[in-house]
Amino acid sequence: MSDAFTDGRRFRVLAIFDDFSRECLALVADTSLSGLRVTRELSAIVVQRGRPGTIVSDNGTELINMAVLRWCQETRIEWHYIAPGKPMQNAFVDSFNGSFRDELLNETLFSSLAEAREKIGAWKEDYNRNRPHSSLGNLTPQEFPMKSKLENKAA
């Protein structure tokens, strides 16, 4: 996604989202997002959370370059690109992006990258920790994986 500072300069936000838990794993704001930056962010998440089965994304320029392809080969993580112009093929992320845009980006004037990062980080924490989702049995994204683990152990 992209937005602009009050002086008109543009910035971008990379959203990394877990379809299973509906948790926002990262919202990376910067004036430019390269494929190398994307792979660094993904590598950090893999170290912290474990290796995903598949990554699904749109066809943004930062996602369809040699750095991402090389990273997929090195990590042996499958990458699936949705069809161009078909955001419903990645419906959870599309819904998340809509909420993020409506609740924060469209409602906030950012004067600097530091300010944008601070407010985006606070929004992400609120989203993950304080918002129950009906699709998760009215649990928050942060609570859901813990409850799922407990239920799996009990079964």
mmCIF file with all atom_site columns, N, CA, C and O in Angstrom, residues 35-83:
data_model
loop_
_atom_site.group_PDB
_atom_site.id
_atom_site.type_symbol
_atom_site.label_atom_id
_atom_site.label_alt_id
_atom_site.label_comp_id
_atom_site.label_asym_id
_atom_site.label_entity_id
_atom_site.label_seq_id
_atom_site.pdbx_PDB_ins_code
_atom_site.Cartn_x
_atom_site.Cartn_y
_atom_site.Cartn_z
_atom_site.occupancy
_atom_site.B_iso_or_equiv
_atom_site.pdbx_formal_charge
_atom_site.auth_seq_id
_atom_site.auth_comp_id
_atom_site.auth_asym_id
_atom_site.auth_atom_id
_atom_site.pdbx_PDB_model_num
ATOM 1   N N  . GLY A 1 35 ? 12.879 -5.626  -3.327  1.00 0.00 ? 35 GLY A N  1
ATOM 2   C CA . GLY A 1 35 ? 12.777 -7.063  -3.124  1.00 0.00 ? 35 GLY A CA 1
ATOM 3   C C  . GLY A 1 35 ? 13.704 -7.547  -2.023  1.00 0.00 ? 35 GLY A C  1
ATOM 4   O O  . GLY A 1 35 ? 13.351 -8.431  -1.241  1.00 0.00 ? 35 GLY A O  1
ATOM 5   N N  . LEU A 1 36 ? 14.904 -6.969  -1.945  1.00 0.00 ? 36 LEU A N  1
ATOM 6   C CA . LEU A 1 36 ? 15.835 -7.344  -0.872  1.00 0.00 ? 36 LEU A CA 1
ATOM 7   C C  . LEU A 1 36 ? 15.274 -7.002  0.497   1.00 0.00 ? 36 LEU A C  1
ATOM 8   O O  . LEU A 1 36 ? 15.407 -7.773  1.446   1.00 0.00 ? 36 LEU A O  1
ATOM 9   N N  . ARG A 1 37 ? 14.623 -5.855  0.598   1.00 0.00 ? 37 ARG A N  1
ATOM 10  C CA . ARG A 1 37 ? 14.013 -5.463  1.876   1.00 0.00 ? 37 ARG A CA 1
ATOM 11  C C  . ARG A 1 37 ? 12.899 -6.432  2.237   1.00 0.00 ? 37 ARG A C  1
ATOM 12  O O  . ARG A 1 37 ? 12.757 -6.845  3.389   1.00 0.00 ? 37 ARG A O  1
ATOM 13  N N  . VAL A 1 38 ? 12.094 -6.809  1.250   1.00 0.00 ? 38 VAL A N  1
ATOM 14  C CA . VAL A 1 38 ? 11.015 -7.765  1.489   1.00 0.00 ? 38 VAL A CA 1
ATOM 15  C C  . VAL A 1 38 ? 11.589 -9.083  2.017   1.00 0.00 ? 38 VAL A C  1
ATOM 16  O O  . VAL A 1 38 ? 11.099 -9.635  3.002   1.00 0.00 ? 38 VAL A O  1
ATOM 17  N N  . THR A 1 39 ? 12.635 -9.583  1.384   1.00 0.00 ? 39 THR A N  1
ATOM 18  C CA . THR A 1 39 ? 13.206 -10.869 1.804   1.00 0.00 ? 39 THR A CA 1
ATOM 19  C C  . THR A 1 39 ? 13.840 -10.774 3.195   1.00 0.00 ? 39 THR A C  1
ATOM 20  O O  . THR A 1 39 ? 13.782 -11.734 3.961   1.00 0.00 ? 39 THR A O  1
ATOM 21  N N  . ARG A 1 40 ? 14.430 -9.636  3.535   1.00 0.00 ? 40 ARG A N  1
ATOM 22  C CA . ARG A 1 40 ? 14.977 -9.463  4.892   1.00 0.00 ? 40 ARG A CA 1
ATOM 23  C C  . ARG A 1 40 ? 13.855 -9.528  5.927   1.00 0.00 ? 40 ARG A C  1
ATOM 24  O O  . ARG A 1 40 ? 13.994 -10.179 6.971   1.00 0.00 ? 40 ARG A O  1
ATOM 25  N N  . GLU A 1 41 ? 12.756 -8.868  5.631   1.00 0.00 ? 41 GLU A N  1
ATOM 26  C CA . GLU A 1 41 ? 11.620 -8.874  6.557   1.00 0.00 ? 41 GLU A CA 1
ATOM 27  C C  . GLU A 1 41 ? 11.048 -10.285 6.684   1.00 0.00 ? 41 GLU A C  1
ATOM 28  O O  . GLU A 1 41 ? 10.732 -10.738 7.783   1.00 0.00 ? 41 GLU A O  1
ATOM 29  N N  . LEU A 1 42 ? 10.898 -10.971 5.569   1.00 0.00 ? 42 LEU A N  1
ATOM 30  C CA . LEU A 1 42 ? 10.373 -12.343 5.600   1.00 0.00 ? 42 LEU A CA 1
ATOM 31  C C  . LEU A 1 42 ? 11.308 -13.283 6.349   1.00 0.00 ? 42 LEU A C  1
ATOM 32  O O  . LEU A 1 42 ? 10.859 -14.122 7.130   1.00 0.00 ? 42 LEU A O  1
ATOM 33  N N  . SER A 1 43 ? 12.603 -13.147 6.127   1.00 0.00 ? 43 SER A N  1
ATOM 34  C CA . SER A 1 43 ? 13.577 -13.996 6.826   1.00 0.00 ? 43 SER A CA 1
ATOM 35  C C  . SER A 1 43 ? 13.486 -13.804 8.334   1.00 0.00 ? 43 SER A C  1
ATOM 36  O O  . SER A 1 43 ? 13.553 -14.771 9.097   1.00 0.00 ? 43 SER A O  1
ATOM 37  N N  . ALA A 1 44 ? 13.329 -12.577 8.768   1.00 0.00 ? 44 ALA A N  1
ATOM 38  C CA . ALA A 1 44 ? 13.204 -12.307 10.207  1.00 0.00 ? 44 ALA A CA 1
ATOM 39  C C  . ALA A 1 44 ? 11.946 -12.970 10.772  1.00 0.00 ? 44 ALA A C  1
ATOM 40  O O  . ALA A 1 44 ? 11.972 -13.530 11.874  1.00 0.00 ? 44 ALA A O  1
ATOM 41  N N  . ILE A 1 45 ? 10.858 -12.934 10.021  1.00 0.00 ? 45 ILE A N  1
ATOM 42  C CA . ILE A 1 45 ? 9.616  -13.560 10.479  1.00 0.00 ? 45 ILE A CA 1
ATOM 43  C C  . ILE A 1 45 ? 9.771  -15.080 10.516  1.00 0.00 ? 45 ILE A C  1
ATOM 44  O O  . ILE A 1 45 ? 9.311  -15.737 11.453  1.00 0.00 ? 45 ILE A O  1
ATOM 45  N N  . VAL A 1 46 ? 10.441 -15.656 9.523   1.00 0.00 ? 46 VAL A N  1
ATOM 46  C CA . VAL A 1 46 ? 10.654 -17.109 9.504   1.00 0.00 ? 46 VAL A CA 1
ATOM 47  C C  . VAL A 1 46 ? 11.474 -17.533 10.715  1.00 0.00 ? 46 VAL A C  1
ATOM 48  O O  . VAL A 1 46 ? 11.174 -18.551 11.349  1.00 0.00 ? 46 VAL A O  1
ATOM 49  N N  . VAL A 1 47 ? 12.496 -16.774 11.063  1.00 0.00 ? 47 VAL A N  1
ATOM 50  C CA . VAL A 1 47 ? 13.305 -17.097 12.243  1.00 0.00 ? 47 VAL A CA 1
ATOM 51  C C  . VAL A 1 47 ? 12.437 -17.053 13.498  1.00 0.00 ? 47 VAL A C  1
ATOM 52  O O  . VAL A 1 47 ? 12.518 -17.924 14.361  1.00 0.00 ? 47 VAL A O  1
ATOM 53  N N  . GLN A 1 48 ? 11.593 -16.058 13.592  1.00 0.00 ? 48 GLN A N  1
ATOM 54  C CA . GLN A 1 48 ? 10.765 -15.865 14.786  1.00 0.00 ? 48 GLN A CA 1
ATOM 55  C C  . GLN A 1 48 ? 9.590  -16.836 14.852  1.00 0.00 ? 48 GLN A C  1
ATOM 56  O O  . GLN A 1 48 ? 9.279  -17.368 15.907  1.00 0.00 ? 48 GLN A O  1
ATOM 57  N N  . ARG A 1 49 ? 8.930  -17.090 13.721  1.00 0.00 ? 49 ARG A N  1
ATOM 58  C CA . ARG A 1 49 ? 7.659  -17.821 13.728  1.00 0.00 ? 49 ARG A CA 1
ATOM 59  C C  . ARG A 1 49 ? 7.708  -19.212 13.100  1.00 0.00 ? 49 ARG A C  1
ATOM 60  O O  . ARG A 1 49 ? 6.766  -19.964 13.211  1.00 0.00 ? 49 ARG A O  1
ATOM 61  N N  . GLY A 1 50 ? 8.764  -19.479 12.378  1.00 0.00 ? 50 GLY A N  1
ATOM 62  C CA . GLY A 1 50 ? 8.830  -20.748 11.662  1.00 0.00 ? 50 GLY A CA 1
ATOM 63  C C  . GLY A 1 50 ? 8.516  -20.564 10.187  1.00 0.00 ? 50 GLY A C  1
ATOM 64  O O  . GLY A 1 50 ? 8.053  -19.518 9.745   1.00 0.00 ? 50 GLY A O  1
ATOM 65  N N  . ARG A 1 51 ? 8.789  -21.621 9.458   1.00 0.00 ? 51 ARG A N  1
ATOM 66  C CA . ARG A 1 51 ? 8.695  -21.611 8.002   1.00 0.00 ? 51 ARG A CA 1
ATOM 67  C C  . ARG A 1 51 ? 7.244  -21.801 7.554   1.00 0.00 ? 51 ARG A C  1
ATOM 68  O O  . ARG A 1 51 ? 6.614  -22.782 7.929   1.00 0.00 ? 51 ARG A O  1
ATOM 69  N N  . PRO A 1 52 ? 6.707  -20.896 6.728   1.00 0.00 ? 52 PRO A N  1
ATOM 70  C CA . PRO A 1 52 ? 5.344  -21.081 6.227   1.00 0.00 ? 52 PRO A CA 1
ATOM 71  C C  . PRO A 1 52 ? 5.325  -22.118 5.103   1.00 0.00 ? 52 PRO A C  1
ATOM 72  O O  . PRO A 1 52 ? 6.340  -22.376 4.466   1.00 0.00 ? 52 PRO A O  1
ATOM 73  N N  . GLY A 1 53 ? 4.161  -22.702 4.873   1.00 0.00 ? 53 GLY A N  1
ATOM 74  C CA . GLY A 1 53 ? 4.032  -23.634 3.760   1.00 0.00 ? 53 GLY A CA 1
ATOM 75  C C  . GLY A 1 53 ? 4.083  -22.914 2.434   1.00 0.00 ? 53 GLY A C  1
ATOM 76  O O  . GLY A 1 53 ? 4.779  -23.329 1.504   1.00 0.00 ? 53 GLY A O  1
ATOM 77  N N  . THR A 1 54 ? 3.359  -21.809 2.344   1.00 0.00 ? 54 THR A N  1
ATOM 78  C CA . THR A 1 54 ? 3.265  -21.034 1.105   1.00 0.00 ? 54 THR A CA 1
ATOM 79  C C  . THR A 1 54 ? 3.077  -19.569 1.453   1.00 0.00 ? 54 THR A C  1
ATOM 80  O O  . THR A 1 54 ? 2.421  -19.243 2.445   1.00 0.00 ? 54 THR A O  1
ATOM 81  N N  . ILE A 1 55 ? 3.611  -18.711 0.613   1.00 0.00 ? 55 ILE A N  1
ATOM 82  C CA . ILE A 1 55 ? 3.348  -17.280 0.707   1.00 0.00 ? 55 ILE A CA 1
ATOM 83  C C  . ILE A 1 55 ? 2.502  -16.909 -0.495  1.00 0.00 ? 55 ILE A C  1
ATOM 84  O O  . ILE A 1 55 ? 2.794  -17.308 -1.623  1.00 0.00 ? 55 ILE A O  1
ATOM 85  N N  . VAL A 1 56 ? 1.446  -16.161 -0.241  1.00 0.00 ? 56 VAL A N  1
ATOM 86  C CA . VAL A 1 56 ? 0.547  -15.708 -1.302  1.00 0.00 ? 56 VAL A CA 1
ATOM 87  C C  . VAL A 1 56 ? 0.662  -14.189 -1.373  1.00 0.00 ? 56 VAL A C  1
ATOM 88  O O  . VAL A 1 56 ? 0.623  -13.516 -0.346  1.00 0.00 ? 56 VAL A O  1
ATOM 89  N N  . SER A 1 57 ? 0.803  -13.670 -2.592  1.00 0.00 ? 57 SER A N  1
ATOM 90  C CA . SER A 1 57 ? 0.915  -12.214 -2.729  1.00 0.00 ? 57 SER A CA 1
ATOM 91  C C  . SER A 1 57 ? 0.346  -11.752 -4.055  1.00 0.00 ? 57 SER A C  1
ATOM 92  O O  . SER A 1 57 ? 0.072  -12.544 -4.949  1.00 0.00 ? 57 SER A O  1
ATOM 93  N N  . ASP A 1 58 ? 0.230  -10.445 -4.152  1.00 0.00 ? 58 ASP A N  1
ATOM 94  C CA . ASP A 1 58 ? -0.123 -9.854  -5.434  1.00 0.00 ? 58 ASP A CA 1
ATOM 95  C C  . ASP A 1 58 ? 1.139  -9.762  -6.284  1.00 0.00 ? 58 ASP A C  1
ATOM 96  O O  . ASP A 1 58 ? 2.163  -10.352 -5.953  1.00 0.00 ? 58 ASP A O  1
ATOM 97  N N  . ASN A 1 59 ? 1.076  -9.029  -7.357  1.00 0.00 ? 59 ASN A N  1
ATOM 98  C CA . ASN A 1 59 ? 2.189  -8.954  -8.304  1.00 0.00 ? 59 ASN A CA 1
ATOM 99  C C  . ASN A 1 59 ? 2.928  -7.615  -8.243  1.00 0.00 ? 59 ASN A C  1
ATOM 100 O O  . ASN A 1 59 ? 3.397  -7.108  -9.257  1.00 0.00 ? 59 ASN A O  1
ATOM 101 N N  . GLY A 1 60 ? 3.015  -7.047  -7.039  1.00 0.00 ? 60 GLY A N  1
ATOM 102 C CA . GLY A 1 60 ? 3.732  -5.786  -6.874  1.00 0.00 ? 60 GLY A CA 1
ATOM 103 C C  . GLY A 1 60 ? 5.184  -5.917  -7.286  1.00 0.00 ? 60 GLY A C  1
ATOM 104 O O  . GLY A 1 60 ? 5.790  -6.979  -7.146  1.00 0.00 ? 60 GLY A O  1
ATOM 105 N N  . THR A 1 61 ? 5.748  -4.824  -7.783  1.00 0.00 ? 61 THR A N  1
ATOM 106 C CA . THR A 1 61 ? 7.123  -4.866  -8.302  1.00 0.00 ? 61 THR A CA 1
ATOM 107 C C  . THR A 1 61 ? 8.132  -5.331  -7.256  1.00 0.00 ? 61 THR A C  1
ATOM 108 O O  . THR A 1 61 ? 9.118  -5.980  -7.598  1.00 0.00 ? 61 THR A O  1
ATOM 109 N N  . GLU A 1 62 ? 7.878  -5.027  -5.982  1.00 0.00 ? 62 GLU A N  1
ATOM 110 C CA . GLU A 1 62 ? 8.802  -5.458  -4.933  1.00 0.00 ? 62 GLU A CA 1
ATOM 111 C C  . GLU A 1 62 ? 8.689  -6.953  -4.651  1.00 0.00 ? 62 GLU A C  1
ATOM 112 O O  . GLU A 1 62 ? 9.519  -7.518  -3.951  1.00 0.00 ? 62 GLU A O  1
ATOM 113 N N  . LEU A 1 63 ? 7.668  -7.600  -5.230  1.00 0.00 ? 63 LEU A N  1
ATOM 114 C CA . LEU A 1 63 ? 7.434  -9.023  -4.965  1.00 0.00 ? 63 LEU A CA 1
ATOM 115 C C  . LEU A 1 63 ? 7.725  -9.932  -6.152  1.00 0.00 ? 63 LEU A C  1
ATOM 116 O O  . LEU A 1 63 ? 7.714  -11.147 -6.012  1.00 0.00 ? 63 LEU A O  1
ATOM 117 N N  . ILE A 1 64 ? 7.967  -9.356  -7.317  1.00 0.00 ? 64 ILE A N  1
ATOM 118 C CA . ILE A 1 64 ? 8.181  -10.182 -8.519  1.00 0.00 ? 64 ILE A CA 1
ATOM 119 C C  . ILE A 1 64 ? 9.566  -9.944  -9.111  1.00 0.00 ? 64 ILE A C  1
ATOM 120 O O  . ILE A 1 64 ? 9.714  -9.781  -10.312 1.00 0.00 ? 64 ILE A O  1
ATOM 121 N N  . ASN A 1 65 ? 10.564 -9.945  -8.282  1.00 0.00 ? 65 ASN A N  1
ATOM 122 C CA . ASN A 1 65 ? 11.912 -9.676  -8.783  1.00 0.00 ? 65 ASN A CA 1
ATOM 123 C C  . ASN A 1 65 ? 12.864 -10.812 -8.414  1.00 0.00 ? 65 ASN A C  1
ATOM 124 O O  . ASN A 1 65 ? 12.488 -11.755 -7.730  1.00 0.00 ? 65 ASN A O  1
ATOM 125 N N  . MET A 1 66 ? 14.081 -10.702 -8.876  1.00 0.00 ? 66 MET A N  1
ATOM 126 C CA . MET A 1 66 ? 15.068 -11.767 -8.686  1.00 0.00 ? 66 MET A CA 1
ATOM 127 C C  . MET A 1 66 ? 15.390 -12.015 -7.212  1.00 0.00 ? 66 MET A C  1
ATOM 128 O O  . MET A 1 66 ? 15.636 -13.152 -6.818  1.00 0.00 ? 66 MET A O  1
ATOM 129 N N  . ALA A 1 67 ? 15.384 -10.978 -6.387  1.00 0.00 ? 67 ALA A N  1
ATOM 130 C CA . ALA A 1 67 ? 15.699 -11.172 -4.972  1.00 0.00 ? 67 ALA A CA 1
ATOM 131 C C  . ALA A 1 67 ? 14.671 -12.099 -4.316  1.00 0.00 ? 67 ALA A C  1
ATOM 132 O O  . ALA A 1 67 ? 15.038 -12.993 -3.545  1.00 0.00 ? 67 ALA A O  1
ATOM 133 N N  . VAL A 1 68 ? 13.411 -11.914 -4.643  1.00 0.00 ? 68 VAL A N  1
ATOM 134 C CA . VAL A 1 68 ? 12.356 -12.755 -4.076  1.00 0.00 ? 68 VAL A CA 1
ATOM 135 C C  . VAL A 1 68 ? 12.448 -14.169 -4.642  1.00 0.00 ? 68 VAL A C  1
ATOM 136 O O  . VAL A 1 68 ? 12.348 -15.154 -3.902  1.00 0.00 ? 68 VAL A O  1
ATOM 137 N N  . LEU A 1 69 ? 12.660 -14.283 -5.941  1.00 0.00 ? 69 LEU A N  1
ATOM 138 C CA . LEU A 1 69 ? 12.794 -15.619 -6.545  1.00 0.00 ? 69 LEU A CA 1
ATOM 139 C C  . LEU A 1 69 ? 13.974 -16.380 -5.953  1.00 0.00 ? 69 LEU A C  1
ATOM 140 O O  . LEU A 1 69 ? 13.862 -17.570 -5.641  1.00 0.00 ? 69 LEU A O  1
ATOM 141 N N  . ARG A 1 70 ? 15.092 -15.707 -5.781  1.00 0.00 ? 70 ARG A N  1
ATOM 142 C CA . ARG A 1 70 ? 16.284 -16.335 -5.189  1.00 0.00 ? 70 ARG A CA 1
ATOM 143 C C  . ARG A 1 70 ? 15.992 -16.772 -3.751  1.00 0.00 ? 70 ARG A C  1
ATOM 144 O O  . ARG A 1 70 ? 16.345 -17.874 -3.332  1.00 0.00 ? 70 ARG A O  1
ATOM 145 N N  . TRP A 1 71 ? 15.322 -15.910 -2.997  1.00 0.00 ? 71 TRP A N  1
ATOM 146 C CA . TRP A 1 71 ? 14.984 -16.231 -1.604  1.00 0.00 ? 71 TRP A CA 1
ATOM 147 C C  . TRP A 1 71 ? 14.092 -17.473 -1.552  1.00 0.00 ? 71 TRP A C  1
ATOM 148 O O  . TRP A 1 71 ? 14.297 -18.347 -0.695  1.00 0.00 ? 71 TRP A O  1
ATOM 149 N N  . CYS A 1 72 ? 13.120 -17.570 -2.439  1.00 0.00 ? 72 CYS A N  1
ATOM 150 C CA . CYS A 1 72 ? 12.234 -18.751 -2.479  1.00 0.00 ? 72 CYS A CA 1
ATOM 151 C C  . CYS A 1 72 ? 13.029 -20.019 -2.757  1.00 0.00 ? 72 CYS A C  1
ATOM 152 O O  . CYS A 1 72 ? 12.798 -21.057 -2.128  1.00 0.00 ? 72 CYS A O  1
ATOM 153 N N  . GLN A 1 73 ? 13.973 -19.939 -3.692  1.00 0.00 ? 73 GLN A N  1
ATOM 154 C CA . GLN A 1 73 ? 14.802 -21.107 -3.999  1.00 0.00 ? 73 GLN A CA 1
ATOM 155 C C  . GLN A 1 73 ? 15.666 -21.488 -2.805  1.00 0.00 ? 73 GLN A C  1
ATOM 156 O O  . GLN A 1 73 ? 15.787 -22.667 -2.466  1.00 0.00 ? 73 GLN A O  1
ATOM 157 N N  . GLU A 1 74 ? 16.273 -20.501 -2.164  1.00 0.00 ? 74 GLU A N  1
ATOM 158 C CA . GLU A 1 74 ? 17.160 -20.772 -1.036  1.00 0.00 ? 74 GLU A CA 1
ATOM 159 C C  . GLU A 1 74 ? 16.410 -21.322 0.173   1.00 0.00 ? 74 GLU A C  1
ATOM 160 O O  . GLU A 1 74 ? 16.916 -22.193 0.877   1.00 0.00 ? 74 GLU A O  1
ATOM 161 N N  . THR A 1 75 ? 15.225 -20.825 0.430   1.00 0.00 ? 75 THR A N  1
ATOM 162 C CA . THR A 1 75 ? 14.463 -21.236 1.610   1.00 0.00 ? 75 THR A CA 1
ATOM 163 C C  . THR A 1 75 ? 13.528 -22.406 1.323   1.00 0.00 ? 75 THR A C  1
ATOM 164 O O  . THR A 1 75 ? 12.983 -22.994 2.257   1.00 0.00 ? 75 THR A O  1
ATOM 165 N N  . ARG A 1 76 ? 13.336 -22.697 0.046   1.00 0.00 ? 76 ARG A N  1
ATOM 166 C CA . ARG A 1 76 ? 12.393 -23.744 -0.388  1.00 0.00 ? 76 ARG A CA 1
ATOM 167 C C  . ARG A 1 76 ? 10.971 -23.462 0.119   1.00 0.00 ? 76 ARG A C  1
ATOM 168 O O  . ARG A 1 76 ? 10.243 -24.374 0.517   1.00 0.00 ? 76 ARG A O  1
ATOM 169 N N  . ILE A 1 77 ? 10.626 -22.187 0.118   1.00 0.00 ? 77 ILE A N  1
ATOM 170 C CA . ILE A 1 77 ? 9.268  -21.767 0.471   1.00 0.00 ? 77 ILE A CA 1
ATOM 171 C C  . ILE A 1 77 ? 8.530  -21.462 -0.825  1.00 0.00 ? 77 ILE A C  1
ATOM 172 O O  . ILE A 1 77 ? 9.022  -20.709 -1.659  1.00 0.00 ? 77 ILE A O  1
ATOM 173 N N  . GLU A 1 78 ? 7.365  -22.068 -0.971  1.00 0.00 ? 78 GLU A N  1
ATOM 174 C CA . GLU A 1 78 ? 6.563  -21.856 -2.174  1.00 0.00 ? 78 GLU A CA 1
ATOM 175 C C  . GLU A 1 78 ? 5.955  -20.462 -2.160  1.00 0.00 ? 78 GLU A C  1
ATOM 176 O O  . GLU A 1 78 ? 5.547  -19.969 -1.115  1.00 0.00 ? 78 GLU A O  1
ATOM 177 N N  . TRP A 1 79 ? 5.886  -19.851 -3.340  1.00 0.00 ? 79 TRP A N  1
ATOM 178 C CA . TRP A 1 79 ? 5.291  -18.520 -3.472  1.00 0.00 ? 79 TRP A CA 1
ATOM 179 C C  . TRP A 1 79 ? 4.206  -18.610 -4.526  1.00 0.00 ? 79 TRP A C  1
ATOM 180 O O  . TRP A 1 79 ? 4.430  -19.118 -5.617  1.00 0.00 ? 79 TRP A O  1
ATOM 181 N N  . HIS A 1 80 ? 3.021  -18.142 -4.183  1.00 0.00 ? 80 HIS A N  1
ATOM 182 C CA . HIS A 1 80 ? 1.903  -18.142 -5.128  1.00 0.00 ? 80 HIS A CA 1
ATOM 183 C C  . HIS A 1 80 ? 1.465  -16.707 -5.385  1.00 0.00 ? 80 HIS A C  1
ATOM 184 O O  . HIS A 1 80 ? 1.152  -15.977 -4.443  1.00 0.00 ? 80 HIS A O  1
ATOM 185 N N  . TYR A 1 81 ? 1.471  -16.314 -6.647  1.00 0.00 ? 81 TYR A N  1
ATOM 186 C CA . TYR A 1 81 ? 0.993  -14.980 -7.028  1.00 0.00 ? 81 TYR A CA 1
ATOM 187 C C  . TYR A 1 81 ? -0.468 -15.077 -7.432  1.00 0.00 ? 81 TYR A C  1
ATOM 188 O O  . TYR A 1 81 ? -0.847 -15.942 -8.227  1.00 0.00 ? 81 TYR A O  1
ATOM 189 N N  . ILE A 1 82 ? -1.288 -14.182 -6.891  1.00 0.00 ? 82 ILE A N  1
ATOM 190 C CA . ILE A 1 82 ? -2.682 -14.154 -7.307  1.00 0.00 ? 82 ILE A CA 1
ATOM 191 C C  . ILE A 1 82 ? -2.756 -13.588 -8.722  1.00 0.00 ? 82 ILE A C  1
ATOM 192 O O  . ILE A 1 82 ? -1.818 -12.934 -9.191  1.00 0.00 ? 82 ILE A O  1
ATOM 193 N N  . ALA A 1 83 ? -3.856 -13.852 -9.396  1.00 0.00 ? 83 ALA A N  1
ATOM 194 C CA . ALA A 1 83 ? -4.036 -13.320 -10.750 1.00 0.00 ? 83 ALA A CA 1
ATOM 195 C C  . ALA A 1 83 ? -4.141 -11.797 -10.691 1.00 0.00 ? 83 ALA A C  1
ATOM 196 O O  . ALA A 1 83 ? -4.778 -11.253 -9.779  1.00 0.00 ? 83 ALA A O  1
#
